[in-house]
CSV table of C-alpha atoms in Angstrom, one decimal:
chain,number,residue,atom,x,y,z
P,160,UNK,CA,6.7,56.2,-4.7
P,161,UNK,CA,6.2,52.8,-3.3
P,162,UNK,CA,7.6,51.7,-0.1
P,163,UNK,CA,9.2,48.2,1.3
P,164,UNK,CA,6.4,45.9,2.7
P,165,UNK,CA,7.1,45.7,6.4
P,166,UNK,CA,8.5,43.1,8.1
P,167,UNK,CA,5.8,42.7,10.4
P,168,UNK,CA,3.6,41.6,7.3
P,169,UNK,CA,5.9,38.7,6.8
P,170,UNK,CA,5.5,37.1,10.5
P,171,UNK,CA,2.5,35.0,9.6
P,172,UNK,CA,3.8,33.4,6.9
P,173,UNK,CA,6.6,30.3,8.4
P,174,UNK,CA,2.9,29.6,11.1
P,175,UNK,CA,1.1,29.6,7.8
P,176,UNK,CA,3.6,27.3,6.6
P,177,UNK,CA,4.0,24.9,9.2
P,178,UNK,CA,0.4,24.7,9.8
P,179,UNK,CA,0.5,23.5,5.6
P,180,UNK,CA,2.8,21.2,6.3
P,181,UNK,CA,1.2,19.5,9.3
P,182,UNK,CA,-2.0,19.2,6.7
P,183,UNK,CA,-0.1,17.8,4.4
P,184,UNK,CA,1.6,15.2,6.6
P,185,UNK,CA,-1.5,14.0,8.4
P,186,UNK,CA,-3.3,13.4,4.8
P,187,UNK,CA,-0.4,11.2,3.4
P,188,UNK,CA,-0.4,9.4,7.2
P,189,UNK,CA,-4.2,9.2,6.4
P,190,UNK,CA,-3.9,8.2,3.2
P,191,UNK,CA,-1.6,5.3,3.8
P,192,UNK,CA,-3.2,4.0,6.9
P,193,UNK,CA,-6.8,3.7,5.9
P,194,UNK,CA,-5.2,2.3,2.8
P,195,UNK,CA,-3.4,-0.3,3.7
P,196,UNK,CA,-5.9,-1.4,6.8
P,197,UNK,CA,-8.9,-1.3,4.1
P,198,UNK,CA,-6.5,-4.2,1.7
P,199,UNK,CA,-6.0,-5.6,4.9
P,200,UNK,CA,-9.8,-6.3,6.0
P,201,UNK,CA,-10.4,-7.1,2.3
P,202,UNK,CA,-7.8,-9.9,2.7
P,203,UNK,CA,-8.8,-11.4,6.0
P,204,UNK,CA,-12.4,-11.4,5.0
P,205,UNK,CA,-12.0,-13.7,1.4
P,206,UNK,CA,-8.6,-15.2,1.8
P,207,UNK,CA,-7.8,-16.3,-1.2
P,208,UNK,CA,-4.6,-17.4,-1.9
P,209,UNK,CA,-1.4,-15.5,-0.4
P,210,UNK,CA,-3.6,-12.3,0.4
P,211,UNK,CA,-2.2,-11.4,3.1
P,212,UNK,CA,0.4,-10.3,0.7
P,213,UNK,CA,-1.9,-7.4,-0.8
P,214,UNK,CA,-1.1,-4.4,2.0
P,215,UNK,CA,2.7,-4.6,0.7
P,216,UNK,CA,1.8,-3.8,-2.7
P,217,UNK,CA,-1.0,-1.3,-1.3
P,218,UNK,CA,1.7,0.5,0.7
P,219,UNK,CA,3.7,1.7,-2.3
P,220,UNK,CA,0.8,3.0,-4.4
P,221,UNK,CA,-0.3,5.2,-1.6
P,222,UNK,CA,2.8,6.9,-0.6
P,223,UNK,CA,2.6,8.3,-4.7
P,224,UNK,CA,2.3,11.9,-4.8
P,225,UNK,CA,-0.4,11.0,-7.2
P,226,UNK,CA,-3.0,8.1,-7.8
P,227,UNK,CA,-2.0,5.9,-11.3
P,228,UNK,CA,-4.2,7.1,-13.9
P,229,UNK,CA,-6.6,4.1,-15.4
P,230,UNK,CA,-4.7,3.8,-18.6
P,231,UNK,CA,-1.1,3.1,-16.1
P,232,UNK,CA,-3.4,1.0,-13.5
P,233,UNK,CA,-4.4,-1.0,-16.8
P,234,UNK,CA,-0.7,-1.0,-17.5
P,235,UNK,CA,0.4,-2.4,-14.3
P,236,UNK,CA,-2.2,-5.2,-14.4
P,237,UNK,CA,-1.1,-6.2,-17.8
P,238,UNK,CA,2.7,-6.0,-17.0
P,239,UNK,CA,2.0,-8.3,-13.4
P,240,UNK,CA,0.0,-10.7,-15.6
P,241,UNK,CA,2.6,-11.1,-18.3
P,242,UNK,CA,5.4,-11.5,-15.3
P,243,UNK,CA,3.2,-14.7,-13.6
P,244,UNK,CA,2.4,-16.5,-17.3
P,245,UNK,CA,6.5,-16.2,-18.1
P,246,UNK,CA,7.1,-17.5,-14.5
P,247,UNK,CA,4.8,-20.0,-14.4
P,248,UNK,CA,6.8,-21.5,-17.3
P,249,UNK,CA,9.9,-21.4,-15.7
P,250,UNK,CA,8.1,-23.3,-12.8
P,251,UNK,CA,7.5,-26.1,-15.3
P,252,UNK,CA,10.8,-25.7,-16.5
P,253,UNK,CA,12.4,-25.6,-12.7
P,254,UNK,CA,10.6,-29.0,-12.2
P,255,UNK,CA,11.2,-31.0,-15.0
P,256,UNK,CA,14.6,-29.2,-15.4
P,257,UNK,CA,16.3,-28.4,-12.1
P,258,UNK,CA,19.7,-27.5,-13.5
P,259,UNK,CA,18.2,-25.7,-16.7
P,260,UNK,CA,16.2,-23.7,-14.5
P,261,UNK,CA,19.8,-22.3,-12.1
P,262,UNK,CA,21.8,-21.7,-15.2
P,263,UNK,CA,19.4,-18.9,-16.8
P,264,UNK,CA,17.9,-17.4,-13.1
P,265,UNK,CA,21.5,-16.2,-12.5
P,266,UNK,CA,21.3,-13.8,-15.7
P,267,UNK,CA,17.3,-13.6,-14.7
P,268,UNK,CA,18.1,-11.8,-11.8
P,269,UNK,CA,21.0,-9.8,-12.3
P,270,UNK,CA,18.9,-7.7,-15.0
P,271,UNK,CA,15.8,-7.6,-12.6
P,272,UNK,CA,18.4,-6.1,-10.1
P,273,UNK,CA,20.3,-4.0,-12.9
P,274,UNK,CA,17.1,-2.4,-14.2
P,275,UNK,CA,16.1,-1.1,-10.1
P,276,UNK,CA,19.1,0.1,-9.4
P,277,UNK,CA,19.4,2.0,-12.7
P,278,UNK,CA,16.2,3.8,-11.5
P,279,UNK,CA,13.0,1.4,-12.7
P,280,UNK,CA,9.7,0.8,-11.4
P,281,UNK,CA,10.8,-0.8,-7.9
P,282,UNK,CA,6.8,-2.6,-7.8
P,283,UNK,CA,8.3,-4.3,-11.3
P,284,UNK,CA,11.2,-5.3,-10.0
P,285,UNK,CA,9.3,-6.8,-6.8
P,286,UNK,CA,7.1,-8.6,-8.7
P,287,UNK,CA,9.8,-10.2,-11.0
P,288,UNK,CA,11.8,-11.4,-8.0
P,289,UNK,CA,8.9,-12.5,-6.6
P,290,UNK,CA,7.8,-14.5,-9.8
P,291,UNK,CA,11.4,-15.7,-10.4
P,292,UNK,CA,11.8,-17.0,-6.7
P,293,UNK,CA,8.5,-17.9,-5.3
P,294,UNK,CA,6.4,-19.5,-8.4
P,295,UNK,CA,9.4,-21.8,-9.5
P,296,UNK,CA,10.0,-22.6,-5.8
P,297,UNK,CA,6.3,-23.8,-4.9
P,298,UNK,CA,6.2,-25.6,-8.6
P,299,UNK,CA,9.1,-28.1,-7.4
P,300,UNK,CA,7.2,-28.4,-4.0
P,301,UNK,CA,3.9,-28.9,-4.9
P,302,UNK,CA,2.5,-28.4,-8.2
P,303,UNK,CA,-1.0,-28.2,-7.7
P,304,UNK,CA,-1.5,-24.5,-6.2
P,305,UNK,CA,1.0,-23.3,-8.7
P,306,UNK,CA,-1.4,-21.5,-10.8
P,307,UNK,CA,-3.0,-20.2,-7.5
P,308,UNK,CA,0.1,-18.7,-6.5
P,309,UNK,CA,0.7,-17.0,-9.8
P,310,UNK,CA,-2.9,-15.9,-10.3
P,311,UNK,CA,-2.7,-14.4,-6.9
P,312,UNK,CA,-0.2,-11.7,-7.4
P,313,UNK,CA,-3.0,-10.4,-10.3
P,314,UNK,CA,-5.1,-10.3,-7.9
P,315,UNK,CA,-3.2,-8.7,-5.3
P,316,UNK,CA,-2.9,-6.3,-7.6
P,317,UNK,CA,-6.1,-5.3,-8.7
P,318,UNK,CA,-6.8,-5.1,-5.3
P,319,UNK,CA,-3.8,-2.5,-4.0
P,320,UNK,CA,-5.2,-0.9,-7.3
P,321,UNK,CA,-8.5,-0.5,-6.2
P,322,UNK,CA,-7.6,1.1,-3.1
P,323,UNK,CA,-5.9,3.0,-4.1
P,324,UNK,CA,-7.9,4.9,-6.3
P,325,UNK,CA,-10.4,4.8,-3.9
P,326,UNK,CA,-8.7,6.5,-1.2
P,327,UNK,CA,-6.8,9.5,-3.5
P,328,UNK,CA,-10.6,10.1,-4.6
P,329,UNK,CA,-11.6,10.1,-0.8
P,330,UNK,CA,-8.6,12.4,0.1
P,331,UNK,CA,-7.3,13.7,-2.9
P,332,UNK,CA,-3.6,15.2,-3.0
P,333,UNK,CA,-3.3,18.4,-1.7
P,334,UNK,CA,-1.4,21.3,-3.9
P,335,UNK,CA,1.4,21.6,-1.1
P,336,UNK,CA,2.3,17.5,-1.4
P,337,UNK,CA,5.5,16.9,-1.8
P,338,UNK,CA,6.7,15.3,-5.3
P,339,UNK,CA,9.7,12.3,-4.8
P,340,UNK,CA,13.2,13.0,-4.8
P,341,UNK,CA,14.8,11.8,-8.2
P,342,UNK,CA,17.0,8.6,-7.3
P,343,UNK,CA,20.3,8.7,-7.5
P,344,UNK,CA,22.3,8.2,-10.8
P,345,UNK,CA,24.9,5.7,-10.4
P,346,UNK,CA,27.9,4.9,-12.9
P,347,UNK,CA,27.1,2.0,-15.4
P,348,UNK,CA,30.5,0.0,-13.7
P,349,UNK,CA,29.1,0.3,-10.2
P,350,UNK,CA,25.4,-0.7,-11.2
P,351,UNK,CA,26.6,-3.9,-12.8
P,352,UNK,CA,28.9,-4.5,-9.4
P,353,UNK,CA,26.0,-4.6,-7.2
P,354,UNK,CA,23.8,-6.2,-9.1
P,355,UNK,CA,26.3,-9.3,-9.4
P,356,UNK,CA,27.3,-8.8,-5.8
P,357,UNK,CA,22.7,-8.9,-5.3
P,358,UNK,CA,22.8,-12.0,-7.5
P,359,UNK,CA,25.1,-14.3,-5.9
P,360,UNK,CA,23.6,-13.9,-2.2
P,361,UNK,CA,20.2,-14.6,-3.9
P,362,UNK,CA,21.0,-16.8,-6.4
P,363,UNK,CA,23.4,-19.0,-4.4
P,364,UNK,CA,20.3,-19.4,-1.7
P,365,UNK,CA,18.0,-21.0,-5.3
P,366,UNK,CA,20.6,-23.5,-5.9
P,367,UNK,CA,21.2,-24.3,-2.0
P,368,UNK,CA,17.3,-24.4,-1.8
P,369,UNK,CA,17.1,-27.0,-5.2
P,370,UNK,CA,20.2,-29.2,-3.9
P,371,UNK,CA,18.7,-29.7,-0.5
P,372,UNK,CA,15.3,-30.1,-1.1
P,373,UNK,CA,13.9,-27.1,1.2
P,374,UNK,CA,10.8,-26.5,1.5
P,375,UNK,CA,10.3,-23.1,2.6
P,376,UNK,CA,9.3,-21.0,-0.2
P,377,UNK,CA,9.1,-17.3,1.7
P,378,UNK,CA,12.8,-17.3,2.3
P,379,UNK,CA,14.7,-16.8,-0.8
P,380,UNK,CA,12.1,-13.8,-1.6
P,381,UNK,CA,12.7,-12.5,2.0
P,382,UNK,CA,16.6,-12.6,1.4
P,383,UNK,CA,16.4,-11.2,-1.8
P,384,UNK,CA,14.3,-7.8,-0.6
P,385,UNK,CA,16.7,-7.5,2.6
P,386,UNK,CA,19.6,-8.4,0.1
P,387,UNK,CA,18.6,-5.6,-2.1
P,388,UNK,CA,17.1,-2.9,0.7
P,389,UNK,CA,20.7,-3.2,2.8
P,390,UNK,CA,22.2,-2.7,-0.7
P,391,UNK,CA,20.6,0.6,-1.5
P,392,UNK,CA,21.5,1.2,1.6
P,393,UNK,CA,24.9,1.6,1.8
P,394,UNK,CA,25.7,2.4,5.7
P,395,UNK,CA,26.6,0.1,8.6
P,396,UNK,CA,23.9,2.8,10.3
P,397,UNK,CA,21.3,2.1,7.9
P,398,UNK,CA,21.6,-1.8,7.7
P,399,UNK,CA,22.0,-2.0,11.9
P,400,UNK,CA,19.0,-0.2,11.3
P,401,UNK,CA,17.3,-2.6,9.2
P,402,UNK,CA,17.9,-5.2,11.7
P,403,UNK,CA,16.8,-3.6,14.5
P,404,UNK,CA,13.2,-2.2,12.6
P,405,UNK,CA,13.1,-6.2,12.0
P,406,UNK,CA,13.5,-7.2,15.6
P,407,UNK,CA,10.9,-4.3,16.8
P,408,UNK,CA,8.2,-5.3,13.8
P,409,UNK,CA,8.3,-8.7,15.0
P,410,UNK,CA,8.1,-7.8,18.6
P,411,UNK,CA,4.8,-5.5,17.7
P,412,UNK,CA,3.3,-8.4,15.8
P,413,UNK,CA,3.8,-10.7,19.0
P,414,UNK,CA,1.6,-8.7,21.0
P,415,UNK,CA,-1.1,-8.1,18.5
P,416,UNK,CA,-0.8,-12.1,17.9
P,417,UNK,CA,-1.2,-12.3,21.6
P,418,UNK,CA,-4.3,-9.6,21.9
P,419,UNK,CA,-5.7,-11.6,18.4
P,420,UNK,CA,-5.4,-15.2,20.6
P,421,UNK,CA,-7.4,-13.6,23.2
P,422,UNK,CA,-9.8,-11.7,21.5
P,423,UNK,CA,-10.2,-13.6,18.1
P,424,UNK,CA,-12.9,-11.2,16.9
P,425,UNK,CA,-13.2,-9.5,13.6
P,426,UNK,CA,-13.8,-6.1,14.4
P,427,UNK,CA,-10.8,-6.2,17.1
P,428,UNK,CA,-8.2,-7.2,15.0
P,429,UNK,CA,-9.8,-4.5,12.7
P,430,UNK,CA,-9.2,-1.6,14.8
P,431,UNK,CA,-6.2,-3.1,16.5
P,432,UNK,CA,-4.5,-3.1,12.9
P,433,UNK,CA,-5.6,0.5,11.9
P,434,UNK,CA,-4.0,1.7,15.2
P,435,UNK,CA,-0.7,-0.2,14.3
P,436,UNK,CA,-0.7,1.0,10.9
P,437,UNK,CA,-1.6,4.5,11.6
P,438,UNK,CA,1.4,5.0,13.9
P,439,UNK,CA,3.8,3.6,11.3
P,440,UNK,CA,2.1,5.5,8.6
P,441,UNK,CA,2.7,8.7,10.4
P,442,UNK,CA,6.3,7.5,10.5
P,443,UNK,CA,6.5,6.6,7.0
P,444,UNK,CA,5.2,9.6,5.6
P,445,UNK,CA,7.6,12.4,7.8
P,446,UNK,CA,10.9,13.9,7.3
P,447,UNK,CA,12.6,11.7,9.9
P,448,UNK,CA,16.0,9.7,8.4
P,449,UNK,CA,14.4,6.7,9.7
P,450,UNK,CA,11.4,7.1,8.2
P,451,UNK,CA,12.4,4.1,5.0
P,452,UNK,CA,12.9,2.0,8.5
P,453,UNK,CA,9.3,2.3,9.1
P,454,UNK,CA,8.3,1.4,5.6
P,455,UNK,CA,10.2,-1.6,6.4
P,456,UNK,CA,8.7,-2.6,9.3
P,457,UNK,CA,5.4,-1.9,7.9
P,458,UNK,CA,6.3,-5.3,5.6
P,459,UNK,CA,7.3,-7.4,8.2
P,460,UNK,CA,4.2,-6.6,10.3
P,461,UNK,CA,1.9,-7.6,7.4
P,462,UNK,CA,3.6,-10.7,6.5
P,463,UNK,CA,4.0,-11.9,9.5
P,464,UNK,CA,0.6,-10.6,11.3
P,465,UNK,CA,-1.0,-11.1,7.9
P,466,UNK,CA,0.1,-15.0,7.3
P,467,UNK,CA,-0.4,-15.9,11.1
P,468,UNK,CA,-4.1,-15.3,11.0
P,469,UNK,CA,-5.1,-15.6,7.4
P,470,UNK,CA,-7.1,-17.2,7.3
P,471,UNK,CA,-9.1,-15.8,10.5
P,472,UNK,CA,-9.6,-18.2,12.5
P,473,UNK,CA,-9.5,-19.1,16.7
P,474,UNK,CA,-6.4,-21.7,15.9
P,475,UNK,CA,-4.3,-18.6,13.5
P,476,UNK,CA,-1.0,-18.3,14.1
P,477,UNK,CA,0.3,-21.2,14.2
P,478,UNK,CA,3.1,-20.4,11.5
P,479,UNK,CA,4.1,-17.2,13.7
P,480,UNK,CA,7.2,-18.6,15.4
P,481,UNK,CA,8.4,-20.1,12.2
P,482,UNK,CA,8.0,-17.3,10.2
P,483,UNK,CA,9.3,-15.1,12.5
P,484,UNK,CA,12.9,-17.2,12.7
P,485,UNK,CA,12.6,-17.1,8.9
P,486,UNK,CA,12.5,-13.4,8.7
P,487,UNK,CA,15.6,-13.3,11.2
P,488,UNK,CA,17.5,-16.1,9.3
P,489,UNK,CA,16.9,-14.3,5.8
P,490,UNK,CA,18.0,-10.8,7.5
P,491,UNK,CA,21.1,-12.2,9.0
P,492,UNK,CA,22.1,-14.3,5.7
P,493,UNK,CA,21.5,-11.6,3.7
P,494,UNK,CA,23.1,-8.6,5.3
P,495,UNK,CA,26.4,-11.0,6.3
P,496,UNK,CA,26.6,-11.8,2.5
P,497,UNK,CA,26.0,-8.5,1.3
P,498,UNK,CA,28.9,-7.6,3.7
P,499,UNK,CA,31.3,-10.1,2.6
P,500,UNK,CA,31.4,-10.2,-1.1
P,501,UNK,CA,31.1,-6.3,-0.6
P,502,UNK,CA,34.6,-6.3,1.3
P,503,UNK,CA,36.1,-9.3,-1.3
P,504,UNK,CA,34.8,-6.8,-4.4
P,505,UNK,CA,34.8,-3.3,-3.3
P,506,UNK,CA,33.8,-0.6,-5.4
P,507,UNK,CA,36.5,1.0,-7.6
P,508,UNK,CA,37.0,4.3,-6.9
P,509,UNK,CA,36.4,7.3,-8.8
P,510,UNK,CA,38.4,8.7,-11.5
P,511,UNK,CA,41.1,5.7,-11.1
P,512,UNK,CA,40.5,4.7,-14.1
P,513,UNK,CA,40.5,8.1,-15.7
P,514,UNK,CA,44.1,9.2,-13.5
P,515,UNK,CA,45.6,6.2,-14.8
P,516,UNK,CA,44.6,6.7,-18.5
P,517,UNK,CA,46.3,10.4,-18.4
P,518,UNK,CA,49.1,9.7,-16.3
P,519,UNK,CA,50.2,7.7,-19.7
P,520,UNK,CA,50.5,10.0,-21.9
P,521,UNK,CA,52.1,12.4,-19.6
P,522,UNK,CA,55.1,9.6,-18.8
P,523,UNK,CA,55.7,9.5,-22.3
P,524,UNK,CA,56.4,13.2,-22.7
């Protein structure tokens, strides 16, 4: 007759577990760090253009439960290609036709922003607010590096691509890796909401940007990212929190600024940036609510570590301060915007329609 396994037999198992999980989480931290250090180096060492922009495409590959397959990485290439050559002509259109260009970025953008938040590939969707905000912005400035810019994002690319099959072949997934939680479904009448409500803050900054002549390029993509980050969102909590992961990612990247301006060395700022990055990747990768606020921050500190001393050099940096203010004024414009026309057009709620409809029918009877 068989008996009932004892409990005692069972003990082992949640110190079995945990001890998993701890694997598990160090590989991913692992993972991500190395990864997006290695893109880094890569980037300060041949500087082409806009490289330090690589590590934020890098970053998203990496936290995958599982590396793109060649045929997809292929795929991706093709797709980011395809995305430059079609904005590259609406650069040419943006400089010869100014007006032409703001009358068809409005629909532009709201079906980049209604395709991410009905669940699409959010690396697309970055690239095609990228393309539709930087490359027509740096045609009507200068023309020349145009095709630089543009080319560059292929490149980035390839790059984040490379790494990051390299480093799922150096630590492969383990069995116990989490998979990604499905995003949420949202209804049809409250995608279409916020993506207006996304379009307006950013397309409102394009036409500001054209009418005034501006100059800086970074700021409209900055807005549009914080725009749409505080928007997924969806919690005074969550955005406060955005802010202040802004405020402490540019507060890090002042001091390893300062450590770079006193030690402009290559293998310093090399180990100094894998010690940064591990810390955050360890963030990134755990359980913790705040964890998407790390992600965050891991952005800022690339762009703005990444652009000050790109390329490396004793006199690097000198763009820090002003692309630090920049980051601050796109955070603040964006998130008071979002705030605003979110209070003038709030969501409808649910069912109003449908109690409305059937309370009808029921007068009549």
């Amino acid at each position: 007759m068989p008996t009932e396994p004892s409990t005692e037999i069972g003990l082992p198992e949640p110190a079995d577990d945990q001890a998993s999980a701890r694997q598990t989480h160090d590989r991913r931290a692992l993972r991500l760090g190395l990864g997006v250090t290695l893109t880094f180096v890569i980037a300060l060492a041949y500087d082409w253009t806009l490289a330090y922009l690589a590590p934020i495409f890098t970053a998203p590959l990496l936290q995958a439960p599982r590396a793109p397959t060649p045929r997809a990485a292929v795929g991706i290439l093709l797709v980011t290609s395809l995305i430059m050559a079609l904005c590259l002509m609406a650069g040419g259109v943006s400089q010869a036709y100014p007006a032409l260009f703001l009358l068809a970025l409005f629909p532009a953008l709201f079906w980049t922003f209604r395709s991410g938040l009905r669940g699409g590939s959010s690396l697309v969707m970055i690239l095609l607010l990228v393309g539709l905000m930087l490359v027509p912005m740096v045609a009507n400035t200068t023309v020349e590096i145009t095709r630089d810019v543009a080319g560059s994002f292929v490149g980035n690319i390839g790059v984040s691509l490379a790494v990051t099959l390299l480093l799922f072949a150096l630590l492969p997934p383990l069995p116990t890796e989490p998979t990604p939680a499905p995003k949420p479904v949202l209804p049809a009448a409250e995608v279409d909401r916020r993506a207006w409500i996304l379009t307006a803050i950013t397309g409102s900054y394009a036409v500001a940007y054209f009418s005034f002549g501006w100059t800086n390029v970074h700021t409209p993509i900055y807005i549009a990212i914080y725009a749409y980050s505080a928007n997924l969102a969806r919690g005074l909590t969550v955005t406060k929190g955005i802010l202040a992961a802004n405020v402490a990612a540019g507060l890090v990247t002042l001091v390893m600024y300062q450590l770079t301006v006193m030690a402009p060395h290559f293998p310093f700022v090399a180990t100094m940036t894998l010690a940064v990055v591990l810390v955050l990747a360890r963030m990134i990768t755990s359980d913790a609510p705040w964890a998407p606020l790390a992600g965050f921050a891991l952005s800022v500190v690339m762009i703005l570590y990444g652009e000050s001393i790109i390329p490396f050099s004793d006199e690097g940096g000198a763009n820090f301060a002003d692309r630090l203010g920049e980051l601050g004024m796109a955070a603040i414009y964006a998130l008071v915007a979002l705030y605003v026309l979110d209070a003038y057009f709030p969501p409808r709620e649910a069912g109003s329609g449908d109690a409305q409809a059937s309370a009808a029918p029921a007068a009549e009877n």
